[in-house]
Amino acid sequence: KRRMVFRNTRKEARKTKPARPPHGRKCSFPIYASVCYDSCFLLVAGGGGKKSSGIRNLVTVSSFHDGCVSEPITAAATDDDAPQRLALHPDGVFVVCVFGGSIGVFRMERNLSSNSTNGLNHPLSRNDSTEDLRNRPEVNMIRSNEFPRRVALTADDRDVKCAVFSPSGRQLAIGLETGEVKIVQWPSLEVDMELGAHESGAAVTDIAWSPDERVIVSRAAERIGSRNNRSDRKGHKQQHNQQQKGE
């Protein structure tokens, strides 16, 4: 009898144990891109596109701990354009949002009055009062005034399907829907190199840099391509393109 009572007590305890928070979270908008800001914060981008959809276009900032993602602590609206891709600069200050064939640059700000700074020292306005700092989220995302609102990277509005910064942050590689890869200088946002297109003409959906930034690997449908990046500081440009069919 004692054993039966003991077992029933454990069963009741299991029933009344609070449920563990879900590891995932459903967003109120279609998601097109996401990137980790650091070990504690996540950026999620998406939206409904045109205003007639009734769904806002924005980039949200959420925190995550022990695998659980919070509700957004702040968000940056992107007007009538839904952000399709995100590229975080290695310095952790700037985020590039891709809108079709153009990009917009946002700035990340960390509230230094917060107890959790993760050792990072990000810019914060000197005019913020102590009370304002307490009311602000730990991490905020704003449109950068140091760049134009929109910068067109393709003359005929060809869509940018991926964007990846080089390890040093001096260059941004973009892959186009036509299979081409372009190298954009940072922070001038001028196209420095055009590396040609994949033979298949399929959209470039992923790009990877080698640690020394001499080689760029791109993926388009069933093909991968390796390209040498030989753009030096003086602006001399050379290019080499080698493609290989993926298995």
CSV table of C-alpha atoms in Angstrom, one decimal:
chain,number,residue,atom,x,y,z
A,1,LYS,CA,0.0,0.0,0.0
A,2,ARG,CA,2.8,2.4,0.8
A,3,ARG,CA,4.4,1.7,-2.5
A,4,MET,CA,1.1,2.4,-4.3
A,5,VAL,CA,0.7,5.7,-2.5
A,6,PHE,CA,4.2,6.7,-3.3
A,7,ARG,CA,3.8,6.0,-7.0
A,8,ASN,CA,0.5,7.9,-7.2
A,9,THR,CA,2.2,10.9,-5.5
A,10,ARG,CA,4.9,10.9,-8.1
A,11,LYS,CA,2.4,10.6,-10.9
A,12,GLU,CA,0.4,13.6,-9.5
A,13,ALA,CA,3.6,15.6,-9.3
A,14,ARG,CA,4.4,14.9,-12.9
A,15,LYS,CA,0.9,16.1,-13.9
A,16,THR,CA,1.2,19.4,-12.1
A,17,LYS,CA,4.7,20.2,-13.3
A,18,PRO,CA,4.6,23.4,-15.3
A,19,ALA,CA,5.0,23.0,-19.1
A,20,ARG,CA,8.4,23.8,-20.6
A,21,PRO,CA,8.3,26.9,-22.8
A,22,PRO,CA,8.3,26.0,-26.6
A,23,HIS,CA,11.6,26.1,-28.4
A,24,GLY,CA,9.9,27.6,-31.5
A,25,ARG,CA,7.7,30.6,-31.9
A,26,LYS,CA,5.1,31.3,-34.6
A,27,CYS,CA,5.5,34.8,-36.2
A,28,SER,CA,2.6,37.0,-37.4
A,29,PHE,CA,4.2,37.4,-40.8
A,30,PRO,CA,5.8,35.2,-43.5
A,31,ILE,CA,9.5,34.8,-42.8
A,32,TYR,CA,12.1,35.2,-45.5
A,33,ALA,CA,15.3,35.6,-43.6
A,34,SER,CA,16.9,35.3,-40.2
A,35,VAL,CA,20.4,35.8,-38.7
A,36,CYS,CA,21.9,35.6,-35.2
A,37,TYR,CA,23.0,39.0,-33.9
A,38,ASP,CA,25.1,37.4,-31.1
A,39,SER,CA,24.7,34.5,-28.7
A,40,CYS,CA,21.5,36.1,-27.1
A,41,PHE,CA,19.6,37.8,-29.9
A,42,LEU,CA,18.0,36.8,-33.2
A,43,LEU,CA,16.9,38.9,-36.2
A,44,VAL,CA,13.9,37.7,-38.2
A,45,ALA,CA,12.8,39.4,-41.4
A,46,GLY,CA,9.7,39.1,-43.5
A,47,GLY,CA,6.2,40.5,-44.2
A,48,GLY,CA,3.3,40.6,-46.6
A,49,GLY,CA,4.8,42.8,-49.3
A,50,LYS,CA,2.3,45.3,-50.6
A,51,LYS,CA,0.2,47.3,-48.2
A,52,SER,CA,-3.0,45.7,-49.5
A,53,SER,CA,-1.9,42.4,-47.9
A,54,GLY,CA,-2.5,43.9,-44.4
A,55,ILE,CA,0.7,42.3,-43.1
A,56,ARG,CA,3.5,44.6,-42.0
A,57,ASN,CA,7.0,44.3,-43.5
A,58,LEU,CA,9.6,44.4,-40.8
A,59,VAL,CA,12.7,43.0,-39.1
A,60,THR,CA,12.1,41.9,-35.5
A,61,VAL,CA,14.7,41.4,-32.7
A,62,SER,CA,14.0,38.6,-30.3
A,63,SER,CA,16.1,37.1,-27.5
A,64,PHE,CA,16.7,33.5,-26.9
A,65,HIS,CA,17.9,31.5,-23.9
A,66,ASP,CA,18.2,27.8,-23.3
A,67,GLY,CA,16.8,27.2,-26.8
A,68,CYS,CA,13.6,29.3,-26.2
A,69,VAL,CA,12.8,32.3,-28.5
A,70,SER,CA,11.1,35.3,-26.9
A,71,GLU,CA,8.4,37.5,-28.4
A,72,PRO,CA,10.0,40.4,-30.3
A,73,ILE,CA,11.5,43.0,-28.0
A,74,THR,CA,11.7,45.6,-30.9
A,75,ALA,CA,11.2,45.8,-34.6
A,76,ALA,CA,12.2,48.0,-37.6
A,77,ALA,CA,9.5,48.6,-40.2
A,78,THR,CA,10.6,48.5,-43.9
A,79,ASP,CA,7.6,50.3,-45.4
A,80,ASP,CA,6.1,48.7,-48.5
A,81,ASP,CA,9.0,46.3,-49.2
A,82,ALA,CA,9.3,43.0,-47.5
A,83,PRO,CA,13.0,42.2,-46.6
A,84,GLN,CA,14.1,39.1,-48.5
A,85,ARG,CA,17.6,38.5,-47.2
A,86,LEU,CA,19.7,39.7,-44.2
A,87,ALA,CA,23.5,40.1,-44.0
A,88,LEU,CA,25.1,41.0,-40.7
A,89,HIS,CA,28.4,42.9,-41.0
A,90,PRO,CA,31.3,41.2,-39.0
A,91,ASP,CA,31.6,44.3,-36.7
A,92,GLY,CA,28.0,43.6,-35.5
A,93,VAL,CA,27.0,47.2,-36.0
A,94,PHE,CA,25.3,47.2,-39.5
A,95,VAL,CA,22.7,44.9,-41.0
A,96,VAL,CA,22.1,44.8,-44.8
A,97,CYS,CA,18.5,44.1,-45.8
A,98,VAL,CA,17.8,42.9,-49.4
A,99,PHE,CA,14.7,44.2,-51.1
A,100,GLY,CA,14.5,42.7,-54.6
A,101,GLY,CA,17.4,44.3,-56.6
A,102,SER,CA,18.2,46.9,-53.9
A,103,ILE,CA,19.4,47.0,-50.3
A,104,GLY,CA,18.9,49.1,-47.2
A,105,VAL,CA,21.3,49.4,-44.3
A,106,PHE,CA,20.2,49.3,-40.7
A,107,ARG,CA,22.2,50.0,-37.6
A,108,MET,CA,22.2,47.9,-34.4
A,109,GLU,CA,22.4,49.7,-31.1
A,110,ARG,CA,23.0,48.1,-27.7
A,111,ASN,CA,21.6,49.7,-24.5
A,112,LEU,CA,24.8,49.9,-22.4
A,113,SER,CA,22.7,50.6,-19.3
A,114,SER,CA,21.6,47.0,-19.3
A,115,ASN,CA,23.2,44.5,-17.0
A,116,SER,CA,23.7,42.0,-19.9
A,117,THR,CA,26.2,43.4,-22.4
A,118,ASN,CA,28.0,40.2,-23.5
A,119,GLY,CA,31.2,42.2,-23.6
A,120,LEU,CA,30.2,44.1,-26.7
A,121,ASN,CA,30.6,47.9,-27.0
A,122,HIS,CA,28.1,49.1,-29.6
A,123,PRO,CA,27.2,52.7,-30.5
A,124,LEU,CA,24.7,54.5,-28.4
A,125,SER,CA,23.5,58.1,-28.8
A,126,ARG,CA,25.1,60.5,-26.3
A,127,ASN,CA,21.8,62.4,-26.0
A,128,ASP,CA,19.9,59.5,-24.4
A,129,SER,CA,18.9,60.2,-20.8
A,130,THR,CA,19.1,57.6,-18.1
A,131,GLU,CA,15.3,57.3,-18.0
A,132,ASP,CA,15.2,56.8,-21.7
A,133,LEU,CA,17.8,54.0,-21.5
A,134,ARG,CA,15.8,52.2,-18.9
A,135,ASN,CA,12.8,52.2,-21.1
A,136,ARG,CA,14.7,51.1,-24.3
A,137,PRO,CA,15.1,47.5,-25.2
A,138,GLU,CA,18.5,45.9,-24.6
A,139,VAL,CA,19.2,45.8,-28.4
A,140,ASN,CA,17.6,48.1,-30.9
A,141,MET,CA,17.6,48.2,-34.7
A,142,ILE,CA,17.2,51.6,-36.6
A,143,ARG,CA,17.6,52.8,-40.1
A,144,SER,CA,21.1,54.0,-40.7
A,145,ASN,CA,21.5,57.7,-41.6
A,146,GLU,CA,25.0,57.0,-43.0
A,147,PHE,CA,23.6,55.3,-46.1
A,148,PRO,CA,20.9,56.2,-48.6
A,149,ARG,CA,17.5,54.7,-47.8
A,150,ARG,CA,17.8,52.4,-50.8
A,151,VAL,CA,20.8,51.4,-52.9
A,152,ALA,CA,20.2,49.7,-56.3
A,153,LEU,CA,22.8,47.0,-57.0
A,154,THR,CA,21.3,45.9,-60.3
A,155,ALA,CA,20.5,48.2,-63.2
A,156,ASP,CA,17.4,46.3,-64.4
A,157,ASP,CA,16.1,45.3,-60.9
A,158,ARG,CA,17.2,41.7,-61.1
A,159,ASP,CA,16.5,40.1,-57.7
A,160,VAL,CA,19.4,39.5,-55.2
A,161,LYS,CA,18.9,36.0,-53.9
A,162,CYS,CA,21.7,36.0,-51.3
A,163,ALA,CA,24.2,38.4,-49.7
A,164,VAL,CA,27.3,37.5,-47.6
A,165,PHE,CA,30.0,39.7,-46.1
A,166,SER,CA,33.6,38.7,-46.4
A,167,PRO,CA,35.3,37.8,-43.1
A,168,SER,CA,37.0,41.2,-42.9
A,169,GLY,CA,33.8,43.1,-43.8
A,170,ARG,CA,35.4,45.0,-46.6
A,171,GLN,CA,33.4,43.4,-49.3
A,172,LEU,CA,29.8,42.1,-49.8
A,173,ALA,CA,29.2,39.3,-52.3
A,174,ILE,CA,25.7,39.1,-53.8
A,175,GLY,CA,24.1,36.3,-55.9
A,176,LEU,CA,21.5,37.2,-58.5
A,177,GLU,CA,18.5,35.4,-59.9
A,178,THR,CA,20.3,35.2,-63.3
A,179,GLY,CA,23.2,33.1,-61.8
A,180,GLU,CA,25.6,36.0,-61.6
A,181,VAL,CA,27.8,37.0,-58.6
A,182,LYS,CA,28.9,40.5,-57.9
A,183,ILE,CA,31.4,41.9,-55.4
A,184,VAL,CA,30.4,45.2,-53.7
A,185,GLN,CA,32.8,47.3,-51.7
A,186,TRP,CA,31.9,48.3,-48.2
A,187,PRO,CA,31.0,50.9,-47.1
A,188,SER,CA,30.9,52.7,-50.5
A,189,LEU,CA,28.4,50.0,-51.9
A,190,GLU,CA,30.0,50.3,-55.3
A,191,VAL,CA,30.1,47.2,-57.5
A,192,ASP,CA,33.7,46.3,-57.8
A,193,MET,CA,33.7,43.0,-59.7
A,194,GLU,CA,31.2,41.0,-61.8
A,195,LEU,CA,32.2,37.3,-61.8
A,196,GLY,CA,29.9,36.1,-64.5
A,197,ALA,CA,27.0,33.6,-64.4
A,198,HIS,CA,26.7,29.9,-63.8
A,199,GLU,CA,26.3,27.9,-67.0
A,200,SER,CA,22.8,26.8,-66.0
A,201,GLY,CA,21.7,30.4,-65.5
A,202,ALA,CA,19.9,29.4,-62.3
A,203,ALA,CA,19.7,31.7,-59.4
A,204,VAL,CA,22.6,31.9,-57.0
A,205,THR,CA,21.1,30.9,-53.6
A,206,ASP,CA,24.2,30.6,-51.5
A,207,ILE,CA,27.7,32.1,-51.3
A,208,ALA,CA,30.7,31.3,-49.0
A,209,TRP,CA,34.0,33.1,-48.6
A,210,SER,CA,37.4,31.4,-47.9
A,211,PRO,CA,39.0,32.7,-44.7
A,212,ASP,CA,41.7,34.6,-46.7
A,213,GLU,CA,39.0,36.0,-49.0
A,214,ARG,CA,40.8,34.8,-52.2
A,215,VAL,CA,38.1,32.3,-53.2
A,216,ILE,CA,34.3,32.6,-53.4
A,217,VAL,CA,32.1,29.5,-53.7
A,218,SER,CA,28.6,29.9,-55.0
A,219,ARG,CA,25.7,27.5,-55.5
A,220,ALA,CA,23.0,27.6,-58.2
A,221,ALA,CA,20.6,24.7,-58.5
A,222,GLU,CA,22.7,21.6,-59.3
A,223,ARG,CA,25.9,23.4,-59.8
A,224,ILE,CA,28.6,24.9,-57.5
A,225,GLY,CA,31.2,27.3,-58.7
A,226,SER,CA,34.5,28.5,-57.3
A,227,ARG,CA,35.8,32.0,-58.3
A,228,ASN,CA,39.0,33.7,-57.4
A,229,ASN,CA,38.7,37.1,-55.8
A,230,ARG,CA,41.6,39.2,-57.0
A,231,SER,CA,40.5,42.7,-56.3
A,232,ASP,CA,43.3,44.7,-54.7
A,233,ARG,CA,43.2,47.9,-52.7
A,234,LYS,CA,44.2,49.9,-55.8
A,235,GLY,CA,41.0,48.8,-57.6
A,236,HIS,CA,42.7,46.6,-60.2
A,237,LYS,CA,40.2,43.8,-61.1
A,238,GLN,CA,40.9,40.4,-62.5
A,239,GLN,CA,38.6,37.4,-62.5
A,240,HIS,CA,38.7,33.7,-63.0
A,241,ASN,CA,35.7,31.4,-63.1
A,242,GLN,CA,35.7,27.7,-62.7
A,243,GLN,CA,32.5,25.7,-62.5
A,244,GLN,CA,31.9,22.2,-61.4
A,245,LYS,CA,28.8,20.1,-61.5
A,246,GLY,CA,27.6,19.0,-58.1
A,247,GLU,CA,27.0,15.4,-57.3
